[in-house]
CSV table of C-alpha atoms in Angstrom, one decimal:
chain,number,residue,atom,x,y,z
A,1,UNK,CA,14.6,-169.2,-35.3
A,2,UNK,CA,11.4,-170.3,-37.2
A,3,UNK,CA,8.6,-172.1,-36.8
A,4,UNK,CA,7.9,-175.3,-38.6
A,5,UNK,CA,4.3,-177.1,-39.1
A,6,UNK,CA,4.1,-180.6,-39.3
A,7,UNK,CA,0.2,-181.2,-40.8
A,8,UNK,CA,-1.2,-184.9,-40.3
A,9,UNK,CA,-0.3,-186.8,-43.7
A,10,UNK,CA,-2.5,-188.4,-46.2
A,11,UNK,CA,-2.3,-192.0,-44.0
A,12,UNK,CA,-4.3,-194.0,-46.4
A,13,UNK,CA,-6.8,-194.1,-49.5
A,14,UNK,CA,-9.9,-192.8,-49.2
A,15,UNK,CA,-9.1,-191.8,-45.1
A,16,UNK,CA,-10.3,-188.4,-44.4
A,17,UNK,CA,-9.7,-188.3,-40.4
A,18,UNK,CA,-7.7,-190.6,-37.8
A,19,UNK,CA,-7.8,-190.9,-34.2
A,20,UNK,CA,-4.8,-189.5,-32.8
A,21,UNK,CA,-3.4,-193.2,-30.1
A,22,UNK,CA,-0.2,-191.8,-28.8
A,23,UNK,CA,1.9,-188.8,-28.8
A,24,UNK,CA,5.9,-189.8,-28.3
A,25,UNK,CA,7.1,-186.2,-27.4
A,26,UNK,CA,5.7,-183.1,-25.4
A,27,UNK,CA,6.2,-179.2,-25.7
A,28,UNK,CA,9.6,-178.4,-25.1
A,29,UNK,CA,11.4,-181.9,-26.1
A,30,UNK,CA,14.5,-181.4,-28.5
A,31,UNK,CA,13.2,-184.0,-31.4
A,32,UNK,CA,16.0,-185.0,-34.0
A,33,UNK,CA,14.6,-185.6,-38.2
A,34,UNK,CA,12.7,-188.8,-38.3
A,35,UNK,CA,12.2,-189.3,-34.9
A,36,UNK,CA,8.5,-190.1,-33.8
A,37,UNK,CA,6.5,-187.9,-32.9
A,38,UNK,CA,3.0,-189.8,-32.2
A,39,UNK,CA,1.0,-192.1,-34.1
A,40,UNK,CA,-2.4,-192.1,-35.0
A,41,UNK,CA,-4.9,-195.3,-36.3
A,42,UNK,CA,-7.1,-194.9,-39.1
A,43,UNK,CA,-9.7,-198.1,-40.1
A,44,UNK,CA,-6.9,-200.0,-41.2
A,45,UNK,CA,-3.7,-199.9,-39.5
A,46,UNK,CA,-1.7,-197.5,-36.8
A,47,UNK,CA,0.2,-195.4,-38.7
A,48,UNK,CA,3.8,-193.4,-36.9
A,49,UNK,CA,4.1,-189.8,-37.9
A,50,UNK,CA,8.1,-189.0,-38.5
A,51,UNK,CA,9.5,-185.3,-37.6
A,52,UNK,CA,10.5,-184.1,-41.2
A,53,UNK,CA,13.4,-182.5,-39.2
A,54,UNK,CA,15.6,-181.6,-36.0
A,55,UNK,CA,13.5,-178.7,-33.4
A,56,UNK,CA,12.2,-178.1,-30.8
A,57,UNK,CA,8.2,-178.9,-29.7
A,58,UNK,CA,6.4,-176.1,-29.4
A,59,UNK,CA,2.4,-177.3,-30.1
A,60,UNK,CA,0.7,-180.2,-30.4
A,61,UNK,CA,-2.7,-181.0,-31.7
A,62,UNK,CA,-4.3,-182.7,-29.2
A,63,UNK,CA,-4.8,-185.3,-26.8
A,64,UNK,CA,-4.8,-189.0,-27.1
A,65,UNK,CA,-8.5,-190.2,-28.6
A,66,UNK,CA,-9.2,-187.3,-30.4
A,67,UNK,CA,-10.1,-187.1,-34.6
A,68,UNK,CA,-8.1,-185.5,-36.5
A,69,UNK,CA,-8.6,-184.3,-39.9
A,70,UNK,CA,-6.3,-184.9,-42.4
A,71,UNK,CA,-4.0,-182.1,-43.7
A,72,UNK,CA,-4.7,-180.6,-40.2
A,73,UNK,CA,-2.0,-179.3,-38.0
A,74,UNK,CA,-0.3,-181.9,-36.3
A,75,UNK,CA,3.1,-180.4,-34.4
A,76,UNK,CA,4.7,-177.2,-34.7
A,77,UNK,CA,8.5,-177.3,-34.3
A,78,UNK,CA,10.5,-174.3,-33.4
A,79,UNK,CA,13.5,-174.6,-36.2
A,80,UNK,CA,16.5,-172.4,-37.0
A,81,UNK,CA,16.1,-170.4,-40.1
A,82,UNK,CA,18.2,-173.3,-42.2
A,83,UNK,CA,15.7,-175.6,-42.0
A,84,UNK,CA,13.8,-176.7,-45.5
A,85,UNK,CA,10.8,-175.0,-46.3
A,86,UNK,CA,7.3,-176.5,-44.2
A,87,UNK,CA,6.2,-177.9,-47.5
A,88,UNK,CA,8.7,-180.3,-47.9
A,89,UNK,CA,8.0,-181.3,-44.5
A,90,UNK,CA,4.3,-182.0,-45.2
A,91,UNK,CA,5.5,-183.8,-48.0
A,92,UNK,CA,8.2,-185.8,-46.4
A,93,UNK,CA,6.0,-187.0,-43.5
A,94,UNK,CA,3.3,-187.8,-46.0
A,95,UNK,CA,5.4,-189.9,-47.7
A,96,UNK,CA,6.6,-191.9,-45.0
A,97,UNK,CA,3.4,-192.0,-42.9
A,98,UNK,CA,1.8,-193.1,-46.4
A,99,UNK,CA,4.3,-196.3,-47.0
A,100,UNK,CA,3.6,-197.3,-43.9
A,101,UNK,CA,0.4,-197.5,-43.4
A,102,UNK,CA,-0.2,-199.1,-47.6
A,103,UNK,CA,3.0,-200.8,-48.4
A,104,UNK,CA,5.0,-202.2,-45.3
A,105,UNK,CA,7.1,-204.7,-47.0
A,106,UNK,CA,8.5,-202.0,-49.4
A,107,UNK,CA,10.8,-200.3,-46.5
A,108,UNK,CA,12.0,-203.8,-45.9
A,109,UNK,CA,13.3,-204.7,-49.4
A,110,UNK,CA,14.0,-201.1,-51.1
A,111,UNK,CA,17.5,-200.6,-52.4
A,112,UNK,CA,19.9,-199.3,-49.3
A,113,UNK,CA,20.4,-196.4,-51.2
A,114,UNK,CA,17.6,-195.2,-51.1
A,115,UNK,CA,16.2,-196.1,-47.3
A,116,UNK,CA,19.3,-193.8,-46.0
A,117,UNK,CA,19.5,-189.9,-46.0
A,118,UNK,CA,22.0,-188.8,-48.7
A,119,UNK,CA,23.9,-187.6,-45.5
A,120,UNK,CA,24.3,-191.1,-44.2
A,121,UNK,CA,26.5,-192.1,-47.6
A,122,UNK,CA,28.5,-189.6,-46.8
A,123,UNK,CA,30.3,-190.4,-43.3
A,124,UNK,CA,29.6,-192.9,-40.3
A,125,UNK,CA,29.8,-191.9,-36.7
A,126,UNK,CA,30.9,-193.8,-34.4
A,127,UNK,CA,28.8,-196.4,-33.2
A,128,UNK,CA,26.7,-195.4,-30.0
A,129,UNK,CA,26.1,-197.4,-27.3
A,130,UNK,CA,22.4,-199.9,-26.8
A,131,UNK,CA,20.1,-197.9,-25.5
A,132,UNK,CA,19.1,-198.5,-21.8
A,133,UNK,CA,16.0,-200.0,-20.4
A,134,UNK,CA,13.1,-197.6,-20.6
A,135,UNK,CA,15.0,-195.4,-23.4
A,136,UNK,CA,13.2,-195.0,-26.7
A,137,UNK,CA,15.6,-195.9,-29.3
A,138,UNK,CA,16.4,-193.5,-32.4
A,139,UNK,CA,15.2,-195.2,-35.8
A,140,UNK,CA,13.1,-194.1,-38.9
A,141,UNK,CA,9.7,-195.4,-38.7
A,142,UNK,CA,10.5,-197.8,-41.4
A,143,UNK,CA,13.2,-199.3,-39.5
A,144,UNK,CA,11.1,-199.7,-36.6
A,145,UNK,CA,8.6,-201.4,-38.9
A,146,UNK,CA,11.2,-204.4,-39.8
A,147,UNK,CA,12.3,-204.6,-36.2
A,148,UNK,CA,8.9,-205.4,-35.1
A,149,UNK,CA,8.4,-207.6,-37.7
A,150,UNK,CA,11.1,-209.2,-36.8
A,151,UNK,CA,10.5,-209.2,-33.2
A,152,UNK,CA,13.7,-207.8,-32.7
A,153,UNK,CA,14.5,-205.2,-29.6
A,154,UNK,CA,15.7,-202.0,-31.0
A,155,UNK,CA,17.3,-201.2,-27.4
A,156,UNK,CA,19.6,-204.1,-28.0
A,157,UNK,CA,21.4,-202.8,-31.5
A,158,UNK,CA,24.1,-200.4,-31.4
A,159,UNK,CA,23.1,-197.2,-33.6
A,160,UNK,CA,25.7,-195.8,-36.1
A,161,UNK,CA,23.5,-193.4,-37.5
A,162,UNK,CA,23.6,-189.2,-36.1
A,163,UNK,CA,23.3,-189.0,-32.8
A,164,UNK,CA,22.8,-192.9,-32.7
A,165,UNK,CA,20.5,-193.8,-35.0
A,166,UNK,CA,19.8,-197.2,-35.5
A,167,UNK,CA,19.8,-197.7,-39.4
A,168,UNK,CA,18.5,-200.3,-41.8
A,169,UNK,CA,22.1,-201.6,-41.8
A,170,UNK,CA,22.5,-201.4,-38.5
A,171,UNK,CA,19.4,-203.8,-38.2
A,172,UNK,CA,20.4,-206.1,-41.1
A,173,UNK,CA,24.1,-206.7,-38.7
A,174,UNK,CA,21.8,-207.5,-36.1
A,175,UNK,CA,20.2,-209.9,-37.5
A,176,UNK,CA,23.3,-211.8,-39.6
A,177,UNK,CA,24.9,-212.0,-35.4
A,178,UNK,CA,21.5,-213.3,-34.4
A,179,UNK,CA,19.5,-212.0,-31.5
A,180,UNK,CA,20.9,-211.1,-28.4
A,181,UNK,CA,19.6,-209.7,-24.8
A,182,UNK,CA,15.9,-209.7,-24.1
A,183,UNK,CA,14.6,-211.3,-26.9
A,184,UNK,CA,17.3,-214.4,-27.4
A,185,UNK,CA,15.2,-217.3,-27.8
A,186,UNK,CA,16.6,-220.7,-29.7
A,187,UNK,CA,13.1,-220.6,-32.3
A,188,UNK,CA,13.3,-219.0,-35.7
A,189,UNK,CA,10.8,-216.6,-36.6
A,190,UNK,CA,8.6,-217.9,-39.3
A,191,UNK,CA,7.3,-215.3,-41.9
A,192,UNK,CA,5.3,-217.8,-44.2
A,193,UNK,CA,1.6,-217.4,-45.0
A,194,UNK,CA,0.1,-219.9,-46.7
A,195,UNK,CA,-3.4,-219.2,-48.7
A,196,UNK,CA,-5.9,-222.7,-48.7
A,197,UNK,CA,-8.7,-221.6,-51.1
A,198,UNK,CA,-12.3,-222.4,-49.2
A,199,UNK,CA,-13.9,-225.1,-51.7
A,200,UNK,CA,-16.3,-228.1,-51.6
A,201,UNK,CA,-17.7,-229.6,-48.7
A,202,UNK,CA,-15.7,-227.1,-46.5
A,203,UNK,CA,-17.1,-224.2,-48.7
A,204,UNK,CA,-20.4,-225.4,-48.0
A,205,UNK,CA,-19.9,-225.9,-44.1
A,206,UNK,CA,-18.8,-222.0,-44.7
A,207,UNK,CA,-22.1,-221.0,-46.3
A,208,UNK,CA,-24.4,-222.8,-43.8
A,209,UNK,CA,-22.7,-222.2,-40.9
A,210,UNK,CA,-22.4,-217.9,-42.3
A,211,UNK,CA,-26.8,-218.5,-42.9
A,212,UNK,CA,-27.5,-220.0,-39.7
A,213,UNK,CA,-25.5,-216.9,-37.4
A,214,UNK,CA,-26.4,-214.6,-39.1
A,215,UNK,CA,-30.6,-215.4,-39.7
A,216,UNK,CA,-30.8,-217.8,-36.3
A,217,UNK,CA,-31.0,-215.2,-32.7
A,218,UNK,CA,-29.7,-217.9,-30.6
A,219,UNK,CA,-30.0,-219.1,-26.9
A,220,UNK,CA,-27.9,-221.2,-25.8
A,221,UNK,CA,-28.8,-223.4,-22.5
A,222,UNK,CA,-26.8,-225.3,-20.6
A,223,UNK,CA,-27.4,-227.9,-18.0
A,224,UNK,CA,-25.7,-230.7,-15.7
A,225,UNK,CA,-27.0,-234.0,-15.9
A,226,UNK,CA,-25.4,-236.8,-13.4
A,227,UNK,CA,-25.0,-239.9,-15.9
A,228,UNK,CA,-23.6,-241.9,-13.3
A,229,UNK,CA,-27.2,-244.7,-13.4
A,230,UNK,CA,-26.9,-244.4,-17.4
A,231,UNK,CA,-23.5,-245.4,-17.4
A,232,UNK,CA,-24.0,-248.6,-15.1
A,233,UNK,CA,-26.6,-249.7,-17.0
A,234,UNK,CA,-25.1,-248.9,-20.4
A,235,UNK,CA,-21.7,-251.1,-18.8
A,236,UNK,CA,-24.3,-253.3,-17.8
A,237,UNK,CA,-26.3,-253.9,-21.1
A,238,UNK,CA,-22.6,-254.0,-23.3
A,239,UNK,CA,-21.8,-256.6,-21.5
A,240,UNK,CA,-24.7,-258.6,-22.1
A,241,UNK,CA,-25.1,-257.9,-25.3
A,242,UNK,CA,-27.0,-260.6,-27.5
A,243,UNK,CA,-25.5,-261.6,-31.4
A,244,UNK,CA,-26.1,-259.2,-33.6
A,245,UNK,CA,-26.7,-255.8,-31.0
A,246,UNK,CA,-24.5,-253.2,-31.2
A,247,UNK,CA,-22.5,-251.7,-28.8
A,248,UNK,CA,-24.2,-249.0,-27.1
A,249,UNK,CA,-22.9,-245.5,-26.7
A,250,UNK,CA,-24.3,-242.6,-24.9
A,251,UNK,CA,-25.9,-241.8,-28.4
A,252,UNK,CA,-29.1,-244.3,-28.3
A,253,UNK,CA,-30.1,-243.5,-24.8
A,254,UNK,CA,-30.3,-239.8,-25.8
A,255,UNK,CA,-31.6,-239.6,-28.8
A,256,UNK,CA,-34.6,-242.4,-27.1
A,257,UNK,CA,-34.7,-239.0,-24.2
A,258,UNK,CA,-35.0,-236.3,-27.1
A,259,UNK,CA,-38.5,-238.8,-28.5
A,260,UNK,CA,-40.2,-238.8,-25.0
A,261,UNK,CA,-39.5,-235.2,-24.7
A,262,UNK,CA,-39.9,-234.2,-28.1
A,263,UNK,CA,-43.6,-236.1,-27.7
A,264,UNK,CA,-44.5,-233.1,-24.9
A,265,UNK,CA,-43.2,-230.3,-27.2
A,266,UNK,CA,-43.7,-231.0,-30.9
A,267,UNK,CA,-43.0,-227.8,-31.9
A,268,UNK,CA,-38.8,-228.4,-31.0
A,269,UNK,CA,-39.3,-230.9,-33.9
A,270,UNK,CA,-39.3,-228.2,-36.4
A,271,UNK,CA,-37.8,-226.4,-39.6
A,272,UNK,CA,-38.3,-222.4,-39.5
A,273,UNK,CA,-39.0,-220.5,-42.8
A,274,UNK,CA,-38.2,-217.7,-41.6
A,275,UNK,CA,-39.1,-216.0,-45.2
A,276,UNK,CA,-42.4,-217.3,-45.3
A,277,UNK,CA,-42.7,-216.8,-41.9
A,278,UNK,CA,-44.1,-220.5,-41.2
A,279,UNK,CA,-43.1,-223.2,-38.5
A,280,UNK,CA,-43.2,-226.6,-40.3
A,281,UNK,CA,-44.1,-228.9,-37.2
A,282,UNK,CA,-42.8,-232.2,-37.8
A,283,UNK,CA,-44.8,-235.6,-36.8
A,284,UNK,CA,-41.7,-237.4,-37.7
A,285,UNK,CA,-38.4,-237.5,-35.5
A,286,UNK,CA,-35.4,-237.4,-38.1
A,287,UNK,CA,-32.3,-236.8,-35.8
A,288,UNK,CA,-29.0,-235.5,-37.8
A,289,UNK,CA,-26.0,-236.3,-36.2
A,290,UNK,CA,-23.3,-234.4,-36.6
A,291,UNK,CA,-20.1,-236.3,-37.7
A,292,UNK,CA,-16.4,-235.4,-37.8
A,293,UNK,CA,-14.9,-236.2,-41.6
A,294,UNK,CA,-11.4,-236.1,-43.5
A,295,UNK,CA,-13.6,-233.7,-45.4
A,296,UNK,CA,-15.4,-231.4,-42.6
A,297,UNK,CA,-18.6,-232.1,-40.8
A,298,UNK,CA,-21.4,-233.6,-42.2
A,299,UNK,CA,-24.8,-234.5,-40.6
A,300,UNK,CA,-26.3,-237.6,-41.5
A,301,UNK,CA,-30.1,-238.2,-40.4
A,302,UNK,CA,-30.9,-240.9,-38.5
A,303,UNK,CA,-34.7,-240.8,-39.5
A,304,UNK,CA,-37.6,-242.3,-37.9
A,305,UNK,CA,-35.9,-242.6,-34.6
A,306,UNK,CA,-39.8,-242.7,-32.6
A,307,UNK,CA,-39.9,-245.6,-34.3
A,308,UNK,CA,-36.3,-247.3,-33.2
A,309,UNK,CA,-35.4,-248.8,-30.3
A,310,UNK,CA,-32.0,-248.3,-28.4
A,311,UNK,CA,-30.1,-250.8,-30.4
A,312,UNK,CA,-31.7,-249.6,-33.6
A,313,UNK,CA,-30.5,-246.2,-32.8
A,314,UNK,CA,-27.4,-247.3,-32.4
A,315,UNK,CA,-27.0,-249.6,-34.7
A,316,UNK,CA,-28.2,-247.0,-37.5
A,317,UNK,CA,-25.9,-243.9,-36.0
A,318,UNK,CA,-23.1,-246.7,-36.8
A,319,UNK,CA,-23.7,-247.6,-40.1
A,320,UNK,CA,-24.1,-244.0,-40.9
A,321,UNK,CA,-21.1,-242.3,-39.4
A,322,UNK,CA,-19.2,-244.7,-40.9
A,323,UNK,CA,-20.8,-244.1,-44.7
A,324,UNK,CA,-20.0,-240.6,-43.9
A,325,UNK,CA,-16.8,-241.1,-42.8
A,326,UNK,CA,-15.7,-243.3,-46.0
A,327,UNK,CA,-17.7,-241.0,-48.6
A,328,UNK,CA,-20.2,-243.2,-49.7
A,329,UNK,CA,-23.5,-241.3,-47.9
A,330,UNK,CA,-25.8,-240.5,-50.1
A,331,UNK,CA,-27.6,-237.2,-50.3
A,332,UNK,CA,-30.9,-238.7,-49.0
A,333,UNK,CA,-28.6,-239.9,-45.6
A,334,UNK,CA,-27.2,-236.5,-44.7
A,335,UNK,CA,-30.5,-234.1,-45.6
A,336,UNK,CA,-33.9,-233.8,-44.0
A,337,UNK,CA,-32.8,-234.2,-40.1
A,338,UNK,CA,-35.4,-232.2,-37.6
A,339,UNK,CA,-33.1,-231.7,-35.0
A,340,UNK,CA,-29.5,-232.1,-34.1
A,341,UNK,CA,-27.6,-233.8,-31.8
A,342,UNK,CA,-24.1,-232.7,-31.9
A,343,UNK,CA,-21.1,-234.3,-29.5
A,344,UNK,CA,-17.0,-233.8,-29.7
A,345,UNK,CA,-17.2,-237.1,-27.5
A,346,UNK,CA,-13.6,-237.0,-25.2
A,347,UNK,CA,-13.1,-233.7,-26.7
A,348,UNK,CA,-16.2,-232.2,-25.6
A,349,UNK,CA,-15.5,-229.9,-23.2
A,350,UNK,CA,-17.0,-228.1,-20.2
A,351,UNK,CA,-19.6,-226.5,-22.1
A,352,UNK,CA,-20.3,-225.5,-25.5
A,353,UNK,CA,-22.5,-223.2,-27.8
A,354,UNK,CA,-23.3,-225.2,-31.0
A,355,UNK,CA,-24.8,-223.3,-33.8
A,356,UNK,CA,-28.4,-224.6,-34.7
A,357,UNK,CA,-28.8,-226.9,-38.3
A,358,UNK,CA,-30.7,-223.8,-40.2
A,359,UNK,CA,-33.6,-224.4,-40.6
A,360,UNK,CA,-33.9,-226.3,-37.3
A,361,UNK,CA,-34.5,-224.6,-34.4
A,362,UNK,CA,-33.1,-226.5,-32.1
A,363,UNK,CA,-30.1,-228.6,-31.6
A,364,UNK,CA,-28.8,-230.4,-28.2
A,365,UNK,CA,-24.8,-230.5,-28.0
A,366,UNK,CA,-22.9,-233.3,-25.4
A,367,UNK,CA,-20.0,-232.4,-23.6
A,368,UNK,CA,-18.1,-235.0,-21.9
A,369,UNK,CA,-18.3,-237.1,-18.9
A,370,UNK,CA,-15.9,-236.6,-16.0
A,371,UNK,CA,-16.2,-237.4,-12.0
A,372,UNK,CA,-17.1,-234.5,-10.2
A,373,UNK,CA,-18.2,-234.2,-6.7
A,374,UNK,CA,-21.8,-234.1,-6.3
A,375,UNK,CA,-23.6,-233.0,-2.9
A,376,UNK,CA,-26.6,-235.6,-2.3
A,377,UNK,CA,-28.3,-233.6,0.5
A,378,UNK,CA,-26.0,-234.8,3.0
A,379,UNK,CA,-22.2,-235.2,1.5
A,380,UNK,CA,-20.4,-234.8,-1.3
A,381,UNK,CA,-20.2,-238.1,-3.2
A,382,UNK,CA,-17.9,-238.9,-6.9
A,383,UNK,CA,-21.0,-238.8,-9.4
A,384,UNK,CA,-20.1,-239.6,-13.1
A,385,UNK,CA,-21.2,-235.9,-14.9
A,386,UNK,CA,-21.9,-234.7,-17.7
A,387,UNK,CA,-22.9,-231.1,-19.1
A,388,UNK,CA,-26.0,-230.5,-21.8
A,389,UNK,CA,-25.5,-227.1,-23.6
A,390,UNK,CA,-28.0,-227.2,-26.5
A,391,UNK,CA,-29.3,-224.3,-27.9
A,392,UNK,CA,-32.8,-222.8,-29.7
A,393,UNK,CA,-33.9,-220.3,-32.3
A,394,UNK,CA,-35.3,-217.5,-29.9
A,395,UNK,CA,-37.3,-216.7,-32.2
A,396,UNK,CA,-39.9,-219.4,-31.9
A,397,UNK,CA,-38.3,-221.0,-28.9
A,398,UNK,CA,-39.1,-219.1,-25.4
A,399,UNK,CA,-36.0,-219.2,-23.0
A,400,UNK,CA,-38.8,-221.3,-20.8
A,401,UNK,CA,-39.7,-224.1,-23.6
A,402,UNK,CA,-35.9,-224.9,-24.3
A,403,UNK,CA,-35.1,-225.3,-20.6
A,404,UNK,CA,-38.7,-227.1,-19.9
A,405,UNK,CA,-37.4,-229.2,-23.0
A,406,UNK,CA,-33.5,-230.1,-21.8
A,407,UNK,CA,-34.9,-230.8,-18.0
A,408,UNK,CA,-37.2,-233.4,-19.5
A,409,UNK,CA,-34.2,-234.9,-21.2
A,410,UNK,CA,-32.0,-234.4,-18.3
A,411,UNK,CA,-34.7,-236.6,-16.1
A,412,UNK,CA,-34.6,-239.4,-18.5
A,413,UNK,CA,-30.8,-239.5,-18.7
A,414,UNK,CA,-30.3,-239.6,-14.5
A,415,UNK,CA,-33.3,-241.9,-14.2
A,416,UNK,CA,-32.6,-243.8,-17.2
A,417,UNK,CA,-35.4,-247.0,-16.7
A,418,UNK,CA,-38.1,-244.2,-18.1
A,419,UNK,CA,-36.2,-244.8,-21.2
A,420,UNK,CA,-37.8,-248.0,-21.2
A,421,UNK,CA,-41.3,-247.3,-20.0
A,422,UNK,CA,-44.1,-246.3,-22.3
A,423,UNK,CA,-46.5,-244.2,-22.9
């Protein structure tokens, strides 16, 4: 007898150690040539490590979690004297482990000639039976690669290989019979992948959305408001509405909330140069709104809203979705907003955490309204609710200011004849 070394192959370009994940045998197990022995998981992918050839375990490196080097002993195999030299091992197991871990598709569509030992061209066994429940099936790890892939279940394919071994042939008559056992299902896999090249408006959404997470420490706060007064008198005011008025939404009413509020805390109206390190303050209420497009989101501005009404509001945040909508918004219309209101309307959601309109440093998001039991003091009563989750650039923006900020809006909106009132 002799003993064999088994060193940790070269599993990738460039990797110089890998965490060992699992071992598949112990000291004393009988392993047969290109069963697994463990598998370790570099930066990139989790590589198995193949037994270059039949023996017994006699060593192992280590335990599961720890770094190994590569080129480091990995398993040491107690061999009779016939065995190939250790260095053909090494190289053996490098080989596979490296194919793996670079070039998976290759094992798949090689030449059968040359995924099979010469041995296997030489005679077939007969077939051995599925493996049971439990039982790790005998395969090369390149086999075991297209199975998974696949999403086959090697215990389910009869093994004409030594000693059982499921081959690359064994798989491909699998798959001609179509899957049986555990994994029958009447779907086909799907294998496509389809590349879309990020470009135009989408590319841009991409850039500014990449600047404003990355630049913008964000808190996001989120708050229940009971709509249930706004919505009667919104019913209300829709169904008196005069020639010429637009319908109103939930839109007007809050952006009309955001002005009163905004009137207490100027500095929420606000663009952040962060490079400068300067707070542009802004006298003037310009609020984007952020619209869903054939093309991707856009935010036209709905400017001078201190100065609009309800049905202004609305009638504005109307003309301009739609000018967005159709392409026909022109640059003026979708730049210079101050802050953002942004709302997936039915779609909206329990809660949300919308990423702030960089520069802005502030932007208040609408999730929808649903009937929600709502304790009055006394019982629980249906109350038409809806949640606020808006959220602030902590860097200028104390967690106190922002929530100061949404319970003045959330005041407004549940008592919603302050809309009205001035001063």
């Amino acid at each position: 007898m002799a003993e064999r070394v088994v060193r940790l192959p070269d599993v990738g370009e460039g990797i110089a150690e890998a965490e060992l994940v699992e071992w598949h045998v112990k000291v004393g197990d009988i392993v047969r040539e290109d069963a697994v022995l463990g598998a370790v998981m570099t930066d990139k992918a989790t590589v198995e490590i193949p037994s270059p050839t039949d023996g017994r375990v006699i060593w192992l490196a280590g335990s599961v979690g720890d770094v190994l080097a590569i080129g480091s002993d990995f398993v040491r195999l107690e061999v009779d004297g016939k065995s190939a030299p250790a260095a053909e091992a090494v190289k053996s197991a490098s080989s596979t482990a490296s194919t793996l871990a670079k070039k998976p598709d290759v094992a798949a569509s090689a030449p059968r000639m040359a995924r099979e030992p010469p041995n296997m061209l030489k005679s077939q066994p007969s077939a051995a039976p599925p493996h049971h429940a439990g039982d790790r099936p005998l395969a090369a790890p390149a086999v075991r690669l297209r199975a998974r892939e696949a999403g086959v279940d090697l215990r389910q394919i009869r093994g004409t290989g030594p000693a059982g071994r499921i081959t690359h042939d064994d798989l491909d008559a699998h798959l001609a019979r179509g899957r049986t056992g555990t994994t029958a299902t009447p779907y086909p896999t799907q294998t496509a992948v389809t590349d879309i090249k990020i470009v135009g408006l989408r590319r841009k959404i991409a850039e500014k959305m990449s600047v404003a997470s990355s630049r913008i420490p964000h808190i996001t706060y989120v708050e229940e408001v009971d709509v249930t007064a706004l919505e009667d008198l919104r019913a209300k005011l829709n169904s008196q509405k005069q020639p010429g008025r637009p319908k109103l939404t939930m839109l007007p009413f809050l952006m009309r909330a955001m002005v009163r509020a905004i009137a207490e805390q100027q500095h929420l109206n606000a663009h952040f140069d962060d490079e400068a390190g300067i707070v542009h303050q802004h006298a003037g209420v310009h609020i984007g709104i952020a619209t869903q497009t054939p093309a991707g989101l856009v935010v036209p501005v709905v400017r001078h809203a201190e100065a609009r009404d309800l049905w202004s509001c609305a009638a504005e945040v109307a003309r301009l979705a739609e000018a967005a909508r159709n392409g026909s918004a022109t640059r003026d219309e979708l730049t210079g907003s101050t802050i953002t209101i942004t709302s997936l309307g039915a779609l909206g959601g329990l809660a949300t955490t919308p990423i702030i309109n960089h520069p802005e440093v502030a932007i208040i998001g609408v999730n929808r309204i649903a009937i929600r039991p709502h304790w009055d003091g006394a019982a629980f009563v249906p109350r038409q609710m809806m949640n606020l989750s808006s959220s602030f650039d902590h860097r200028v923006i104390d967690g106190f200011d922002a929530a100061q900020f949404v319970q003045r809006i959330k005041t407004q909106l549940e008592t919603p004849a302050m809309i009205f009132i001035d001063g």
